[in-house]
XYZ file of C-alpha atoms in Angstrom:
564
model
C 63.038 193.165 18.799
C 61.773 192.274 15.573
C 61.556 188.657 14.312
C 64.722 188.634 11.809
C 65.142 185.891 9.074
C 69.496 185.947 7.372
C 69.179 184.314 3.794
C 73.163 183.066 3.697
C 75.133 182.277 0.578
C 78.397 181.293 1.819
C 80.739 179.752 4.550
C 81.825 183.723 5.284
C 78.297 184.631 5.556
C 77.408 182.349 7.688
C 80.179 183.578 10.132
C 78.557 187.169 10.078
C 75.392 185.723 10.346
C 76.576 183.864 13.856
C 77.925 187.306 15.279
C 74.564 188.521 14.412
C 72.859 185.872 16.104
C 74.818 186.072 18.957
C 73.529 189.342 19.819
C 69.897 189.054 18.238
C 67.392 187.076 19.874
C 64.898 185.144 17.527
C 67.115 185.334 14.718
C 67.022 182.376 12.296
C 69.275 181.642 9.907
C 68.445 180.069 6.346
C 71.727 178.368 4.769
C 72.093 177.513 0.734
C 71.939 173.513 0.234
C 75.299 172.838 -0.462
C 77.285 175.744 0.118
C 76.682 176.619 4.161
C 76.964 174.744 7.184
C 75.729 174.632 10.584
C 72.237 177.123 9.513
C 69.193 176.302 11.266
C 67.457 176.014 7.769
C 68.587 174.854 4.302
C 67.001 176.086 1.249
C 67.715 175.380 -2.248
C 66.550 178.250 -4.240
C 67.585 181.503 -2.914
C 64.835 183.255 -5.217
C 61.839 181.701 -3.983
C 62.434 181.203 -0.175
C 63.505 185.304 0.084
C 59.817 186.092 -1.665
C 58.422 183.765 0.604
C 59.838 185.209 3.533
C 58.713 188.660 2.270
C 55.152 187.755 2.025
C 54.745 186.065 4.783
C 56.176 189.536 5.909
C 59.408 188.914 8.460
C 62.123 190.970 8.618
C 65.155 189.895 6.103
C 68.749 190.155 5.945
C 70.800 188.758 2.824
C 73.773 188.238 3.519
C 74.778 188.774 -0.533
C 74.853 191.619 -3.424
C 71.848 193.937 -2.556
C 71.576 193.273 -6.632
C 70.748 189.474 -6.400
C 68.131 190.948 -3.344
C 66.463 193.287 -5.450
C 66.019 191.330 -8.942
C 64.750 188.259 -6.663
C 61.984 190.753 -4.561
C 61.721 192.780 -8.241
C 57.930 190.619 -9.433
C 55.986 191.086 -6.234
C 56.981 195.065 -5.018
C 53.334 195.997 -4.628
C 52.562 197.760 -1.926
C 54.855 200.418 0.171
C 53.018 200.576 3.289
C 52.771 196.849 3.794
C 56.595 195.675 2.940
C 58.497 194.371 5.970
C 62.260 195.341 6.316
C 64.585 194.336 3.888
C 68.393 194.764 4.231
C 71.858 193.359 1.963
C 74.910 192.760 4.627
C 77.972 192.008 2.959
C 78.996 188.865 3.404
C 81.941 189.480 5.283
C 80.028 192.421 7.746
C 81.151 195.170 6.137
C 78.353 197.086 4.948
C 74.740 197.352 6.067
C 72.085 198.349 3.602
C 68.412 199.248 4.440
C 66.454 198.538 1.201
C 62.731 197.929 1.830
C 60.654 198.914 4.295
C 60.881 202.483 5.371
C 58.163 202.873 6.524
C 58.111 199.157 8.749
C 61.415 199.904 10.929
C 64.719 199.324 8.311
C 66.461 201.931 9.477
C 66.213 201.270 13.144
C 66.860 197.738 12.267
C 70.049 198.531 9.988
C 71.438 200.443 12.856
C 70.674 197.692 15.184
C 72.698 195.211 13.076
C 75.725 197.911 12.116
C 76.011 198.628 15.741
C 76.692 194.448 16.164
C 79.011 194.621 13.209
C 80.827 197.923 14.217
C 80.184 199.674 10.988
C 78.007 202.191 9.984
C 74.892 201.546 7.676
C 74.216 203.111 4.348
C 70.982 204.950 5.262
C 70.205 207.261 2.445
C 66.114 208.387 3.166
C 66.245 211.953 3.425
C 64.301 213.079 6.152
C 65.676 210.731 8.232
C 68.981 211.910 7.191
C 68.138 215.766 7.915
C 65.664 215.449 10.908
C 67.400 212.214 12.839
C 63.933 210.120 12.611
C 61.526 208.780 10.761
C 58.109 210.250 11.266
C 56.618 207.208 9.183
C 58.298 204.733 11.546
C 57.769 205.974 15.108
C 59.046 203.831 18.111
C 56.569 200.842 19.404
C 54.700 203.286 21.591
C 53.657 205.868 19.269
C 50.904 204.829 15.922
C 50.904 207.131 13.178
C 47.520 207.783 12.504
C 47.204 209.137 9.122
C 50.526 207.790 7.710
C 49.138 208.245 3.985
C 49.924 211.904 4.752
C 53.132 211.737 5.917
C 55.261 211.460 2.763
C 53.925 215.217 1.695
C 54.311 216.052 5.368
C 58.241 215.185 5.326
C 58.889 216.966 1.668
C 57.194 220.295 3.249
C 59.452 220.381 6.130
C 62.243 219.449 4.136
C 61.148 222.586 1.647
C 61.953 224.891 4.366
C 58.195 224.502 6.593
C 58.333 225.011 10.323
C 56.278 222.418 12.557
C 54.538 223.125 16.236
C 54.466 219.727 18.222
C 51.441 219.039 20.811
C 51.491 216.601 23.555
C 54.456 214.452 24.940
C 57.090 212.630 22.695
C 60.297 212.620 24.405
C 61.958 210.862 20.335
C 60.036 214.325 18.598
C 62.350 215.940 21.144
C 65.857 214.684 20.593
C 64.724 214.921 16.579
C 66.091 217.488 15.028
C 62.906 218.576 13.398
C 62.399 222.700 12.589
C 60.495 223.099 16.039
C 58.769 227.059 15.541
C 55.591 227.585 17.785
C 53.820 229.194 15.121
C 54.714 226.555 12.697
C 52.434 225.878 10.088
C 53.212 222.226 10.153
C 51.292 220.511 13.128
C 52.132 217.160 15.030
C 49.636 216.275 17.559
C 50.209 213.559 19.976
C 47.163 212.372 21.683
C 45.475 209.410 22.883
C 42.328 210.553 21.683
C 40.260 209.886 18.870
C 40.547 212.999 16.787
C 40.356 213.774 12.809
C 43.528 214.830 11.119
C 42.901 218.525 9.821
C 45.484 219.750 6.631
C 49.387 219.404 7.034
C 49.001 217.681 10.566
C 50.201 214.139 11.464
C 48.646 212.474 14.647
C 50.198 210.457 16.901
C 48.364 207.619 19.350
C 51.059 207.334 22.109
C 49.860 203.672 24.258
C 48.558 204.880 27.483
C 45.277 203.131 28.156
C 44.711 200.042 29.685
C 41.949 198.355 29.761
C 40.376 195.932 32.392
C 37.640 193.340 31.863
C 36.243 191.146 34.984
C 33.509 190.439 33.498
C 31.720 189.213 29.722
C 32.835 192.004 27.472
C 33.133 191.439 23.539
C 35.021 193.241 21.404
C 31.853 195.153 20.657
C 31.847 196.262 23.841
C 35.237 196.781 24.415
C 34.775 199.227 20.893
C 31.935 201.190 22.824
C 33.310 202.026 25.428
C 36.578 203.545 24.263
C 34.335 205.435 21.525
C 32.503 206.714 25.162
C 35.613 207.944 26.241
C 36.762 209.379 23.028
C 39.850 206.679 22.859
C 41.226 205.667 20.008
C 42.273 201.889 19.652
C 45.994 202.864 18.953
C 46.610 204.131 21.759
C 45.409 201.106 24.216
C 48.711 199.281 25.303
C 47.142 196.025 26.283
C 43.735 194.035 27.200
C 44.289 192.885 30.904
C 42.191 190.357 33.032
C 42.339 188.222 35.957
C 44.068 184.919 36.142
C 40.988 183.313 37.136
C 39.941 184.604 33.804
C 42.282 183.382 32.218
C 41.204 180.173 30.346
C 38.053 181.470 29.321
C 38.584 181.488 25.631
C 36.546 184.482 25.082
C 38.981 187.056 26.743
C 41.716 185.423 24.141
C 39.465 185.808 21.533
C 38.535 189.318 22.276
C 41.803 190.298 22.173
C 42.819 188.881 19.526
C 40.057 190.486 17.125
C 41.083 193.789 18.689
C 45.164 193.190 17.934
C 46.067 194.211 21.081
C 48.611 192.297 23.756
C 46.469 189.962 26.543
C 47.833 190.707 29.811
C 46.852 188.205 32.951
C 47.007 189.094 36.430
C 48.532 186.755 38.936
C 46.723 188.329 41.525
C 42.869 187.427 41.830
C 41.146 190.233 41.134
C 37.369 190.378 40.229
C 37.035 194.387 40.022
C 38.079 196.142 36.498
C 39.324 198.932 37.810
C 41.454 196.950 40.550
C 42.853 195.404 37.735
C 43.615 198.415 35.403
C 45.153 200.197 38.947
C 47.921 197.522 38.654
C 49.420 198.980 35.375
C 48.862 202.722 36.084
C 49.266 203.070 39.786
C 48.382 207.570 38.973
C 46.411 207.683 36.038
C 45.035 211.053 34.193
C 42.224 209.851 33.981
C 39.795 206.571 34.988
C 36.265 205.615 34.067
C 33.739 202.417 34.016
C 32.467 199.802 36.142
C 33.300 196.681 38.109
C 33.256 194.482 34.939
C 34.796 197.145 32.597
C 37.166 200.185 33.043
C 39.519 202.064 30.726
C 42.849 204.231 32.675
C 44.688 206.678 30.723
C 48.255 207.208 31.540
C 50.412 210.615 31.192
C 53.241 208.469 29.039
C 53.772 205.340 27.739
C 56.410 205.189 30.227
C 54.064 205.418 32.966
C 52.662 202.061 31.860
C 53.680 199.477 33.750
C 52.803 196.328 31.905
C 52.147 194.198 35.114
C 51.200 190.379 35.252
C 52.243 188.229 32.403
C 51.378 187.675 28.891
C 49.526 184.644 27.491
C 51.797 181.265 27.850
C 52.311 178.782 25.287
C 53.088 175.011 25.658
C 53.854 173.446 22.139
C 54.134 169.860 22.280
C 56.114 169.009 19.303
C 57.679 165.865 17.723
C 60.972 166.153 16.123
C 60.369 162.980 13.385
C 62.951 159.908 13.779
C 66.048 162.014 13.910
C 66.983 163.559 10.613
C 66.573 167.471 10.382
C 64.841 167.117 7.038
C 62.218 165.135 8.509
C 61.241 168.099 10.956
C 58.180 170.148 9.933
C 58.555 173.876 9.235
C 55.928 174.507 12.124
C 58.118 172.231 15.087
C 61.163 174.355 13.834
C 59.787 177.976 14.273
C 58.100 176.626 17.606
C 62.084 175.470 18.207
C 63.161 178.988 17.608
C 60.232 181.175 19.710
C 60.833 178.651 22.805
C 61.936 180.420 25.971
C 61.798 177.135 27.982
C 62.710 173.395 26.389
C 61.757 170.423 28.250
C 62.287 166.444 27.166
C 64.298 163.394 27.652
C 67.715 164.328 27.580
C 68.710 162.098 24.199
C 65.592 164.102 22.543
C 66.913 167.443 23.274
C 69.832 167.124 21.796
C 68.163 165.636 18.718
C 66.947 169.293 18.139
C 70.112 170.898 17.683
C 71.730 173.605 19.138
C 69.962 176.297 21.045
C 70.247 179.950 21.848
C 72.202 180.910 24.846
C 69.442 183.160 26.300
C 67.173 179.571 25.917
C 66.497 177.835 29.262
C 67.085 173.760 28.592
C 65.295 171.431 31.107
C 66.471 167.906 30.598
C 65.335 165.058 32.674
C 65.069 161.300 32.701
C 62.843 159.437 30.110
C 60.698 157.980 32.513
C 59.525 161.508 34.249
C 56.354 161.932 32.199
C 54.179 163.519 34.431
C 56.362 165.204 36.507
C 58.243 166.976 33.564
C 54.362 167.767 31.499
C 53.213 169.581 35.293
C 56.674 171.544 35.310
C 55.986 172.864 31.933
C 52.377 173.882 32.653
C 54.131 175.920 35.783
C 56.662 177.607 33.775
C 53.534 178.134 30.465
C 51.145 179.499 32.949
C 53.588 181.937 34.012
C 53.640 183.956 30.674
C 56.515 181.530 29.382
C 56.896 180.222 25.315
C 57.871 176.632 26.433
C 58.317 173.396 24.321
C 58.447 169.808 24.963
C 59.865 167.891 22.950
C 58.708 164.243 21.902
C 61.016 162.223 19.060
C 58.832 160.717 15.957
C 54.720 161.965 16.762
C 54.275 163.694 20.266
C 51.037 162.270 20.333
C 52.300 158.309 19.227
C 54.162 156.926 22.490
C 55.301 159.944 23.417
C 54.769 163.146 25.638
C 51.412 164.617 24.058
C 49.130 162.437 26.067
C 50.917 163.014 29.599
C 50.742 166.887 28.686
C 47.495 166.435 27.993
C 46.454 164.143 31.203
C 48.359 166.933 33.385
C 45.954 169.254 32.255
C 43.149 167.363 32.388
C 43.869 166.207 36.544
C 44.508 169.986 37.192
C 41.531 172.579 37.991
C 44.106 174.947 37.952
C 42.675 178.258 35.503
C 46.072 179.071 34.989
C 46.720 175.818 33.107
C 43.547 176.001 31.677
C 44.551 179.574 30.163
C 47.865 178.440 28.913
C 47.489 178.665 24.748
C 48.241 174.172 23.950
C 49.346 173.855 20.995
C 50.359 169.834 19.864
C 52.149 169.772 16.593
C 53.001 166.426 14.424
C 55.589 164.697 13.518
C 56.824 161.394 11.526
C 56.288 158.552 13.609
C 59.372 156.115 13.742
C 56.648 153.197 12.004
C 55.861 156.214 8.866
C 59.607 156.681 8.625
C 60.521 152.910 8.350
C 57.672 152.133 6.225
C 58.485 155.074 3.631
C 62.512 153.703 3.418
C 61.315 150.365 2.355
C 57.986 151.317 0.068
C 54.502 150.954 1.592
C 54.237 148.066 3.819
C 51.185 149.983 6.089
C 49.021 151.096 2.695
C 46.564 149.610 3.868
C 44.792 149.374 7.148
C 47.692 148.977 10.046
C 47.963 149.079 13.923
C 50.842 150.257 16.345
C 51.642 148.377 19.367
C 54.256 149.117 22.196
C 55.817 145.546 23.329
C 57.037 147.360 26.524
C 54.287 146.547 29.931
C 55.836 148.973 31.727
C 52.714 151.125 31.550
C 49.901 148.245 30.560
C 49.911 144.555 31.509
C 51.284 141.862 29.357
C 48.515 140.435 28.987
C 46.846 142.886 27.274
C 49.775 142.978 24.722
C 49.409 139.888 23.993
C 45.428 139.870 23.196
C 46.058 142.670 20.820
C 48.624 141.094 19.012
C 46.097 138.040 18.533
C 43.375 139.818 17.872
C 45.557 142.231 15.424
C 47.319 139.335 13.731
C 43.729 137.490 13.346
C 41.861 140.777 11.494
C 45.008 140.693 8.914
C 46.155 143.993 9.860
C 49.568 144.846 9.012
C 51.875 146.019 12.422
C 54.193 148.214 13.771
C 55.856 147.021 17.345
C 57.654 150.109 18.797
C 59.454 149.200 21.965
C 59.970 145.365 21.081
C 62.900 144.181 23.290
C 64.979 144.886 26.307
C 67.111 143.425 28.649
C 64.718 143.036 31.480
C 61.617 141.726 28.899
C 63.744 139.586 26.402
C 60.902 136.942 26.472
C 58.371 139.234 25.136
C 58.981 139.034 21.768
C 59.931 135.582 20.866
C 56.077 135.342 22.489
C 55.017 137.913 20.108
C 56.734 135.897 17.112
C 54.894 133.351 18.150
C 51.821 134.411 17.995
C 52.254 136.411 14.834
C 52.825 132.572 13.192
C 49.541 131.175 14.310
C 47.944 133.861 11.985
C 50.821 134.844 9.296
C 52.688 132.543 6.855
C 56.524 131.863 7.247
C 56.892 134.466 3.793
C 55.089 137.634 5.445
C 57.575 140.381 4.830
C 59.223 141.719 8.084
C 60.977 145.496 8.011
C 63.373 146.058 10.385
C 64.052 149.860 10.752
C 67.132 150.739 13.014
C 67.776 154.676 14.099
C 65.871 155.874 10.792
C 66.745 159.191 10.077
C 69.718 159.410 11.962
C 73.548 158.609 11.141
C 73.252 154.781 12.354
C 70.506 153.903 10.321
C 69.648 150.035 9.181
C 66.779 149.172 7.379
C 66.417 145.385 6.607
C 63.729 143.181 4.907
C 63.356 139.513 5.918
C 60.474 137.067 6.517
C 58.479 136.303 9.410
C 60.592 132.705 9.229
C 63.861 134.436 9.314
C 62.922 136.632 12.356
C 64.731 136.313 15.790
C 64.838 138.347 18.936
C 68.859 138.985 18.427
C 68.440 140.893 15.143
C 66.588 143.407 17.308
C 66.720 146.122 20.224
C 64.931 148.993 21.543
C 65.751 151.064 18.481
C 64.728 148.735 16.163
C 61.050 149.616 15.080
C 59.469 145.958 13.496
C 56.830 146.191 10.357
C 54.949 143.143 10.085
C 53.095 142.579 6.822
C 49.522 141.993 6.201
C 48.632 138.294 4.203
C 48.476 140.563 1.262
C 51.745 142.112 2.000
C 54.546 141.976 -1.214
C 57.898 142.544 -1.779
C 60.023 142.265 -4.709
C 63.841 142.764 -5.013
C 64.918 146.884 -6.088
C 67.373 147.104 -8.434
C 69.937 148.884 -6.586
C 69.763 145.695 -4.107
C 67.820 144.864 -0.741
C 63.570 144.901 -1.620
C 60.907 147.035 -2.132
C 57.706 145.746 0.262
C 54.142 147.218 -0.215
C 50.660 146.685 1.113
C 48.292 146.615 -1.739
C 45.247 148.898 -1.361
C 42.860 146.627 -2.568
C 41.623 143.393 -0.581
C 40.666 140.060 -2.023
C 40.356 140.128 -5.905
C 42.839 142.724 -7.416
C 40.751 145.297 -9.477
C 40.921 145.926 -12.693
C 43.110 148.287 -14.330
C-alpha cells in the first residue's frame, strides 16, 4: 500500500482520519497545534507542512475544503509526471476527492479510502471513467514505458480508435477498452527491451529475476540483461544468498539499480539455484554460476521467495516529551513492524498500530533483548529498539552494537543498522535552566552495576580536578545510597561551596522539577534515580530570572573574559 500522510483540521477530522487508520497500514496522521488531539504529529501551519509533504513526494489526504488544498499546493504545481497523490476527504467522511496525481495512483488510492468510508469517490478523469483504468497508472507489476505518449494515446481511443493488445495483462482484460484485432491502436506487453513505434504504449510486466553468487556490479548486472534483450522494468527483484548478505556491495548494487534486494535463507552459492527459487518453470533461463537472469510467463508466476533486507533502528525517544522526539525516530516509529525496549520506554512512544508486534521486557535484559532483535531484523523484519534520552548515552545502542560485534552470524551482518539520536536527559536539563555544560563537560553513571566503584570514583576526582563541568545520570538508589554522599564529597575537595548544582527531575514529561542550588546546599534526599545532577565548572554562573528560580551558564571562555 502506499505510504499515506492525513493533514487534519479538526476534532471531526481526526475521527475520520482514525477509521482510516484503522484500516490503512503506515498511515500517519498530522494534527493542527491547537485544534486536534491524539495525532501522531502536530503542525502549526497547514500551508507549509502540506508543500512539504508534497515534495518530499508522499501520498496526502486533507481532511478539509479541496479549496484550502489547492491554493496551499497552487506555487509549486510544476511537473505532472512527478506529483504524488493528492486527495480532499471531507471532514466528516463524506466525500473523497482525487486531485493530484493521475498519473502516480489517486484514483486507486481514492477508491481505497471511499471503500473504508463507504462512499463513493468523485473520480472525474475521463478515460478512466469510460475504459475502467488508467493506462498511465498501471498496477505495481506492469511499467509504462513510454508514458509521455499516453495522454494522446487515451484522447484517440476516446475519439472513437480501436486498440489490439499483445502479451498477457489479465487488468487490460477486465478494462473495458475498444478491444478490435485490427485495431490501429497497439498495446504491447513485453518484458523485452523494445522501441515504441507510433500510437503504441509498451508495457514491462515484472517477470525476471535475477541471481548473483558472485561479484557483479551494476555494470554488469546492466550487460547482461542488455544480452538478453531485458529491459530493467521488467526485473521484479535482485536476489542473493544469505551468506551474501552483509556484503555491502550486493545492497549497493541494488540500490543504484532501484530494484527490491531479496535474500535467501537457504545457502546457496549457484545463481541459477538461486533464481530457481522464485520461478520454479521459467520461459526462459540463461547465465552462469555467479550470474543468471529467469524470465517468468506472469508476474503471478513470481514467487518472491526469501526475505527482503531487515532493518534494526536503534532510536532514542529524548527525556519524555513528544516535542523533543526527532522527525527521523518518529517515521522509524511508524515503519516498525517489531518494537523492542524496557517496558516504561515503550510506552513513552505512544500508541502503536494494531498490526505492530510490541516486545517489552525487563530493563536489565540488554543483551538478550539487542540478540532477539537481530533474529527478528535478519529475518526481513523493520524492527526498533527503543532507548529513552540518546540510544547511544547509557542506553541500548552500545549492547546492539556489542551483539553484533560477538556474532559471525552474515545474517546479522546483512541486517541494514541504523542508530538515530536523541536528547540526552543531561542536554534536556541543561537547556531548562540555560547553559550550565557550554563549555567542556563529562557524563558519569553513579550506578556500579556494570563497572566497579572504584572506577567511579577516580573519574569523579580526576573530572572534578580538570574543572570540567558534570552530569551524574543514575546517582542514587536504595541498594547504593552511600554512593553519592561519597561523590559530594569528593566534588568539595575540588569545587567551592557556591558551584551551581541543577537538579533536573522527569524533564520532558508531566512530573517535571528542575531546581538550582549550590554544591553546599546539596544532599542525597533531594535526589533519586530520576533526578539527573549538573554540577558546575569553577567558572560556572547563575543569576536569578525574572520570572523566579535562576538562570546558570558555563561561560565559553576560560581564564580572562575576552573582550567585547
Amino acid at each position: 500500500m502506499t505510504q499515506l500522510v492525513l493533514m487534519v483540521l479538526s476534532a471531526q477530522g481526526m475521527e475520520t482520519a482514525l477509521r482510516i487508520k484503522a484500516a490503512y497500514p503506515g498511515v500517519a496522521i498530522y494534527g493542527l497545534e491547537g485544534r486536534v488531539n491524539g495525532a501522531d504529529q502536530i503542525y502549526s501551519n497547514f500551508g507549509e507542512t502540506l508543500r512539504e509533504h508534497y515534495r518530499n513526494g508522499h501520498a496526502i489526504a486533507a481532511l478539509c475544503s479541496a479549496g484550502i488544498t489547492i491554493r496551499s499546493l497552487a506555487p509549486i504545481l510544476e511537473n505532472k509526471g512527478a506529483e504524488p497523490p493528492v486527495l480532499a476527504i471531507a471532514d466528516d467522511g463524506s466525500a473523497v476527492v482525487p486531485l493530484l496525481g493521475g498519473t502516480t495512483g489517486v484514483n486507486v488510492l481514492a477508491r481505497q479510502l471511499s471503500t473504508i468510508l463507504d462512499v463513493s469517490p468523485a473520480i472525474t478523469t475521463s478515460g478512466e471513467l469510460r475504459f475502467g483504468t488508467c493506462l498511465l497508472n498501471p498496477p505495481a507489476e506492469f511499467r509504462l514505458k513510454n508514458p509521455e505518449d499516453g495522454k494522446r494515446f487515451i484522447a484517440d481511443l476516446l475519439a472513437g480508435k480501436t486498440v489490439r493488445i499483445d502479451g498477457p495483462a489479465p487488468w487490460l482484460e477486465e478494462a473495458r477498452l475498444p478491444v478490435d484485432e485490427n485495431g490501429t491502436m497497439h498495446i504491447r506487453v513485453t518484458p523485452f527491451d523494445v522501441l515504441p513505434q507510433k500510437s503504441e504504449l509498451v508495457f514491462h510486466p515484472k517477470v525476471a529475476v535475477i541471481g548473483v553468487a558472485g561479484i557483479a556490479s551494476a555494470d554488469d548486472l546492466k550487460a547482461a540483461l542488455a544480452r538478453a534483450g531485458i529491459a530493467l522494468a521488467s526485473v521484479a527483484c535482485l536476489a542473493i544468498s544469505e551468506e551474501d548478505s552483509a556484503k555491502a556491495s550486493f545492497h549497493l548494487t541494488a540500490a543504484e539499480l532501484d530494484l527490491p534486494l531479496r535474500i535467501l535463507a537457504a545457502k546457496e552459492n549457484d545463481a541459477t539455484d538461486i533464481v530457481s527459487a522464485f520461478i520454479k518453470e521459467p520461459v526462459s533461463l540463461s547465465g552462469n554460476g555467479n550470474l543468471a537472469i529467469a524470465i517468468a510467463a506472469t508476474p503471478a508466476d513470481v514467487t518472491l521467495a526469501g526475505h527482503r533486507r531487515g532493518r534494526l533502528a536503534v532510536i532514542g525517544l529524548g527525556p519524555g516529551d513528544p516535542d523533543f522526539m526527532i522527525p527521523a525516530v518518529k517515521q522509524e516509529l511508524q515503519r516498525a513492524e517489531d518494537i523492542l525496549g524496557y517496558e516504561t520506554y515503550v510506552r513513552m512512544a505512544g500508541t502503536f498500530r494494531s498490526d505492530q508486534i510490541i516486545h517489552m521486557t525487563d530493563n536489565r535484559e540488554e543483551m538478550q533483548r539487542a540478540r532477539h532483535a537481530f533474529e527478528l531484523a535478519a529475518s526481513g523484519r523493520s524492527v526498533v529498539m527503543i532507548s529513552s534520552g540518546d540510544p547511544g548515552v547509557f542506553a541500548m545502542a552500545a549492547a546492539v552494537v556489542e551483539a553484533l560485534h560477538e556474532s559471525d552470524n552474515p545474517a546479522w551482518h546483512g541486517v541494514d543498522l541504523q542508530i538515530l539520536p536523541g536528547v540526552s536527559a543531561a542536554l534536556a536539563a541543561a537547556s531548562r535552566s540555560g547553559a550550565p555544560l557550554g563549555h567542556d563537560f563529562c557524563i558519569l553513571s553513579l550506578s556500579d552495576n556494570l563497572k566497579p566503584w572504584d572506577i567511579i570514583e577516580k573519574r569523579i576526582a580526576l573530572a572534578a580536578e580538570a574543572d570540567f563541568a558534570m552530569a551524574f545520570y543514575n546517582p542514587i538508589s536504595k541498594p547504593r545510597p552511600w554512593q553519592l554522599p561519597r561523590a559530594i564529597e569528593i566534588l568539595r575537595q575540588h569545587r567551592g561551596p557556591e558551584t551551581p548544582i541543577v537538579l533536573g527531575r522527569d524533564i520532558g514529561r508531566p512530573a517535571e522539577t528542575l531546581r538550582v542550588i549550590t554544591l553546599d546546599d546539596l544532599t542525597p534526599e533531594q535526589v533519586d534515580m530520576r533526578t539527573v545532577i549538573l554540577v558546575g565548572s569553577s567558572l560556572t554562573q547563575s543569576f536569578d530570572r525574572i520570572d523566579g528560580g535562576k538562570w546558570v551558564y558555563t561561560p565559553r571562555w576560560y581564564g580572562t573574559k575576552p573582550a567585547h
